[in-house]
Structures are given as C-alpha cells and as structure tokens.
Tab-separated table of N, CA and C in Angstrom:
chain	number	residue	atom	x	y	z
A	254	MET	N	1.007	-3.852	43.091
A	254	MET	CA	1.341	-5.049	43.843
A	254	MET	C	2.741	-4.872	44.427
A	255	SER	N	2.889	-5.175	45.705
A	255	SER	CA	4.178	-5.012	46.360
A	255	SER	C	5.167	-6.062	45.865
A	256	SER	N	6.442	-5.776	46.064
A	256	SER	CA	7.458	-6.742	45.637
A	256	SER	C	7.298	-8.051	46.395
A	257	MET	N	6.894	-7.993	47.683
A	257	MET	CA	6.713	-9.227	48.445
A	257	MET	C	5.596	-10.083	47.834
A	258	GLU	N	4.509	-9.440	47.421
A	258	GLU	CA	3.412	-10.185	46.807
A	258	GLU	C	3.856	-10.810	45.485
A	259	GLN	N	4.651	-10.068	44.721
A	259	GLN	CA	5.161	-10.600	43.457
A	259	GLN	C	6.096	-11.782	43.710
A	260	ILE	N	6.936	-11.674	44.725
A	260	ILE	CA	7.868	-12.760	45.061
A	260	ILE	C	7.097	-13.988	45.521
A	261	LYS	N	6.038	-13.785	46.284
A	261	LYS	CA	5.205	-14.931	46.691
A	261	LYS	C	4.638	-15.629	45.457
A	262	GLY	N	4.226	-14.852	44.472
A	262	GLY	CA	3.718	-15.432	43.230
A	262	GLY	C	4.782	-16.229	42.500
A	263	VAL	N	6.006	-15.700	42.474
A	263	VAL	CA	7.117	-16.407	41.831
A	263	VAL	C	7.385	-17.721	42.557
A	264	LEU	N	7.473	-17.665	43.882
A	264	LEU	CA	7.727	-18.883	44.660
A	264	LEU	C	6.627	-19.915	44.421
A	265	ASP	N	5.391	-19.456	44.433
A	265	ASP	CA	4.270	-20.369	44.248
A	265	ASP	C	4.339	-21.044	42.874
A	266	ALA	N	4.619	-20.246	41.841
A	266	ALA	CA	4.658	-20.788	40.477
A	266	ALA	C	5.868	-21.693	40.251
A	267	VAL	N	7.045	-21.211	40.636
A	267	VAL	CA	8.275	-21.960	40.366
A	267	VAL	C	8.329	-23.255	41.169
A	268	LEU	N	7.877	-23.186	42.420
A	268	LEU	CA	7.977	-24.353	43.294
A	268	LEU	C	6.739	-25.247	43.235
A	269	GLY	N	5.717	-24.819	42.507
A	269	GLY	CA	4.493	-25.606	42.407
A	269	GLY	C	3.805	-25.767	43.749
A	270	LEU	N	3.662	-24.652	44.467
A	270	LEU	CA	3.105	-24.698	45.822
A	270	LEU	C	1.580	-24.676	45.855
A	271	ASN	N	0.959	-24.548	44.710
A	271	ASN	CA	-0.509	-24.592	44.610
A	271	ASN	C	-1.206	-23.642	45.571
A	272	GLY	N	-0.702	-22.406	45.644
A	272	GLY	CA	-1.343	-21.389	46.469
A	272	GLY	C	-0.832	-21.288	47.888
A	273	ARG	N	0.033	-22.195	48.306
A	273	ARG	CA	0.538	-22.160	49.692
A	273	ARG	C	1.290	-20.876	50.003
A	274	ALA	N	1.950	-20.289	49.004
A	274	ALA	CA	2.743	-19.079	49.242
A	274	ALA	C	1.868	-17.891	49.641
A	275	ALA	N	0.594	-17.923	49.342
A	275	ALA	CA	-0.298	-16.812	49.682
A	275	ALA	C	-0.328	-16.552	51.182
A	276	SER	N	-0.094	-17.578	51.988
A	276	SER	CA	-0.132	-17.414	53.442
A	276	SER	C	1.224	-17.040	54.026
A	277	PHE	N	2.262	-16.937	53.187
A	277	PHE	CA	3.590	-16.584	53.674
A	277	PHE	C	3.617	-15.131	54.118
A	278	ASP	N	4.424	-14.830	55.148
A	278	ASP	CA	4.678	-13.448	55.534
A	278	ASP	C	6.187	-13.248	55.632
A	279	ALA	N	6.609	-12.076	56.033
A	279	ALA	CA	8.037	-11.747	56.029
A	279	ALA	C	8.862	-12.709	56.873
A	280	SER	N	8.281	-13.276	57.910
A	280	SER	CA	9.039	-14.160	58.801
A	280	SER	C	9.004	-15.632	58.380
A	281	THR	N	8.302	-15.943	57.293
A	281	THR	CA	8.215	-17.330	56.832
A	281	THR	C	9.592	-17.835	56.426
A	282	GLN	N	10.024	-18.914	57.061
A	282	GLN	CA	11.302	-19.542	56.730
A	282	GLN	C	11.199	-20.198	55.363
A	283	LEU	N	12.204	-19.988	54.532
A	283	LEU	CA	12.208	-20.576	53.196
A	283	LEU	C	13.145	-21.776	53.144
A	284	LEU	N	14.452	-21.530	53.134
A	284	LEU	CA	15.416	-22.631	53.055
A	284	LEU	C	15.279	-23.540	54.270
A	285	GLY	N	15.152	-24.815	54.022
A	285	GLY	CA	15.028	-25.777	55.108
A	285	GLY	C	13.609	-25.971	55.585
A	286	ASN	N	12.714	-25.088	55.182
A	286	ASN	CA	11.318	-25.176	55.617
A	286	ASN	C	10.399	-25.610	54.477
A	287	ILE	N	10.784	-25.296	53.246
A	287	ILE	CA	9.978	-25.644	52.082
A	287	ILE	C	10.753	-26.711	51.299
A	288	PRO	N	10.310	-27.961	51.385
A	288	PRO	CA	11.053	-29.051	50.735
A	288	PRO	C	11.284	-28.822	49.243
A	289	GLU	N	10.364	-28.130	48.590
A	289	GLU	CA	10.480	-27.888	47.148
A	289	GLU	C	11.637	-26.942	46.806
A	290	LEU	N	12.112	-26.179	47.796
A	290	LEU	CA	13.165	-25.188	47.554
A	290	LEU	C	14.536	-25.834	47.756
A	291	ASP	N	14.974	-26.545	46.727
A	291	ASP	CA	16.303	-27.156	46.752
A	291	ASP	C	17.253	-26.299	45.919
A	292	SER	N	18.495	-26.749	45.783
A	292	SER	CA	19.494	-25.927	45.099
A	292	SER	C	19.122	-25.633	43.649
A	293	MET	N	18.533	-26.585	42.961
A	293	MET	CA	18.121	-26.337	41.579
A	293	MET	C	16.964	-25.345	41.520
A	294	ALA	N	16.051	-25.445	42.462
A	294	ALA	CA	14.918	-24.522	42.501
A	294	ALA	C	15.386	-23.105	42.793
A	295	VAL	N	16.414	-22.952	43.631
A	295	VAL	CA	16.945	-21.622	43.933
A	295	VAL	C	17.402	-20.940	42.641
A	296	VAL	N	18.076	-21.676	41.785
A	296	VAL	CA	18.546	-21.120	40.514
A	296	VAL	C	17.359	-20.657	39.672
A	297	THR	N	16.323	-21.472	39.606
A	297	THR	CA	15.139	-21.108	38.822
A	297	THR	C	14.435	-19.899	39.424
A	298	VAL	N	14.340	-19.839	40.745
A	298	VAL	CA	13.715	-18.686	41.407
A	298	VAL	C	14.497	-17.417	41.083
A	299	ILE	N	15.827	-17.485	41.170
A	299	ILE	CA	16.649	-16.307	40.878
A	299	ILE	C	16.438	-15.860	39.439
A	300	THR	N	16.470	-16.788	38.505
A	300	THR	CA	16.267	-16.457	37.099
A	300	THR	C	14.901	-15.814	36.876
A	301	THR	N	13.884	-16.361	37.508
A	301	THR	CA	12.530	-15.818	37.363
A	301	THR	C	12.432	-14.430	37.973
A	302	LEU	N	13.061	-14.223	39.131
A	302	LEU	CA	13.061	-12.893	39.759
A	302	LEU	C	13.777	-11.880	38.865
A	303	GLU	N	14.885	-12.296	38.246
A	303	GLU	CA	15.599	-11.405	37.328
A	303	GLU	C	14.684	-10.980	36.188
A	304	GLU	N	13.969	-11.934	35.608
A	304	GLU	CA	13.077	-11.638	34.489
A	304	GLU	C	11.913	-10.756	34.920
A	305	GLN	N	11.296	-11.085	36.046
A	305	GLN	CA	10.096	-10.366	36.472
A	305	GLN	C	10.408	-8.937	36.918
A	306	PHE	N	11.541	-8.757	37.611
A	306	PHE	CA	11.860	-7.439	38.165
A	306	PHE	C	12.864	-6.651	37.324
A	307	GLY	N	13.428	-7.278	36.283
A	307	GLY	CA	14.403	-6.590	35.455
A	307	GLY	C	15.701	-6.301	36.188
A	308	ILE	N	16.124	-7.233	37.030
A	308	ILE	CA	17.358	-7.066	37.792
A	308	ILE	C	18.381	-8.096	37.328
A	309	MET	N	19.627	-7.865	37.675
A	309	MET	CA	20.698	-8.822	37.416
A	309	MET	C	21.292	-9.231	38.762
A	310	VAL	N	21.419	-10.530	38.966
A	310	VAL	CA	21.946	-11.056	40.223
A	310	VAL	C	23.227	-11.814	39.919
A	311	ASP	N	24.324	-11.374	40.518
A	311	ASP	CA	25.599	-12.073	40.369
A	311	ASP	C	25.640	-13.246	41.334
A	312	ASP	N	26.337	-14.299	40.933
A	312	ASP	CA	26.426	-15.502	41.765
A	312	ASP	C	26.933	-15.199	43.172
A	313	ASP	N	27.890	-14.275	43.297
A	313	ASP	CA	28.474	-13.994	44.606
A	313	ASP	C	27.556	-13.160	45.506
A	314	GLU	N	26.425	-12.720	44.980
A	314	GLU	CA	25.466	-11.954	45.780
A	314	GLU	C	24.494	-12.863	46.536
A	315	ILE	N	24.425	-14.117	46.146
A	315	ILE	CA	23.453	-15.034	46.723
A	315	ILE	C	24.084	-15.837	47.847
A	316	SER	N	23.374	-15.887	48.966
A	316	SER	CA	23.833	-16.687	50.099
A	316	SER	C	22.616	-17.340	50.747
A	317	ALA	N	22.879	-18.222	51.681
A	317	ALA	CA	21.778	-18.862	52.400
A	317	ALA	C	20.941	-17.816	53.123
A	318	GLU	N	21.587	-16.747	53.593
A	318	GLU	CA	20.853	-15.693	54.301
A	318	GLU	C	19.833	-15.013	53.392
A	319	THR	N	20.160	-14.904	52.101
A	319	THR	CA	19.231	-14.284	51.152
A	319	THR	C	17.908	-15.046	51.114
A	320	PHE	N	17.999	-16.370	51.166
A	320	PHE	CA	16.820	-17.230	51.074
A	320	PHE	C	16.356	-17.741	52.437
A	321	GLU	N	16.811	-17.111	53.519
A	321	GLU	CA	16.424	-17.562	54.855
A	321	GLU	C	14.929	-17.391	55.101
A	322	THR	N	14.413	-16.204	54.808
A	322	THR	CA	12.983	-15.922	54.998
A	322	THR	C	12.455	-15.174	53.781
A	323	LEU	N	11.133	-15.102	53.686
A	323	LEU	CA	10.526	-14.299	52.629
A	323	LEU	C	10.949	-12.843	52.785
A	324	GLY	N	11.051	-12.385	54.015
A	324	GLY	CA	11.479	-11.003	54.270
A	324	GLY	C	12.888	-10.731	53.767
A	325	SER	N	13.816	-11.657	54.019
A	325	SER	CA	15.197	-11.445	53.574
A	325	SER	C	15.289	-11.478	52.048
A	326	LEU	N	14.509	-12.334	51.412
A	326	LEU	CA	14.494	-12.386	49.949
A	326	LEU	C	13.891	-11.107	49.381
A	327	THR	N	12.831	-10.606	49.998
A	327	THR	CA	12.201	-9.358	49.558
A	327	THR	C	13.160	-8.184	49.716
A	328	GLU	N	13.864	-8.126	50.852
A	328	GLU	CA	14.842	-7.058	51.072
A	328	GLU	C	15.933	-7.092	50.001
A	329	PHE	N	16.375	-8.294	49.645
A	329	PHE	CA	17.388	-8.437	48.608
A	329	PHE	C	16.879	-7.879	47.279
A	330	VAL	N	15.671	-8.285	46.887
A	330	VAL	CA	15.103	-7.811	45.613
A	330	VAL	C	14.907	-6.300	45.653
A	331	ASP	N	14.389	-5.781	46.763
A	331	ASP	CA	14.181	-4.333	46.870
A	331	ASP	C	15.507	-3.576	46.767
A	332	ARG	N	16.557	-4.127	47.359
A	332	ARG	CA	17.884	-3.510	47.293
A	332	ARG	C	18.395	-3.505	45.843
A	333	LYS	N	18.186	-4.616	45.134
A	333	LYS	CA	18.594	-4.693	43.732
A	333	LYS	C	17.815	-3.675	42.887
A	334	LEU	N	16.523	-3.523	43.172
A	334	LEU	CA	15.707	-2.553	42.439
A	334	LEU	C	16.199	-1.127	42.694
A	335	ALA	N	16.596	-0.838	43.927
A	335	ALA	CA	17.064	0.509	44.280
A	335	ALA	C	18.391	0.817	43.603
A	336	GLU	N	19.208	-0.221	43.369
A	336	GLU	CA	20.488	-0.021	42.693
A	336	GLU	C	20.265	0.367	41.231
A	337	GLY	N	19.105	-0.043	40.716
A	337	GLY	CA	18.693	0.326	39.375
A	337	GLY	C	19.590	-0.150	38.311
C-alpha cells in the first residue's frame, strides 16, 4: 500500500470521514476544504502518522503548506521516511 493510500486511511479514520477520503487525490485541498480538519484534528493526524509510519515530527516542521493538499502531506511523510 502506498504512503498516500495509508494517509488517506489515517485522514478517514481520524476525521471520521466515513470513506470520503477514498476519493481524494494528490490535488485534494485539505486545510480549509475539510471542515473536520481543525487545529486539534491536525495534532491527532500528526500523532497518528508518527505511530503508523514510525516517524518523528517536530513542531517547527509543520506548516499550513504541509496540510495544503493530500499531495503536500504525502510528500512530507515520504521525506520523513527517507530521512529514516
């Protein structure tokens, strides 16, 4: 399963999207487009991504651009995975 597919699963579960994330693609806008994705949800998504992918995310690494689209979030996770 690709990292994007795994991230869609995380978004769907954490935000309670009831399968809506399955139709997301790399250009799907996240922040400002998904009402469920508020500041508290962002924290939960980050924590869940850390657990699922075995990565560590520092607070200063997260910006609005990271959560702009599914593609930008996937690129961030892939970059963290490559850093190992």
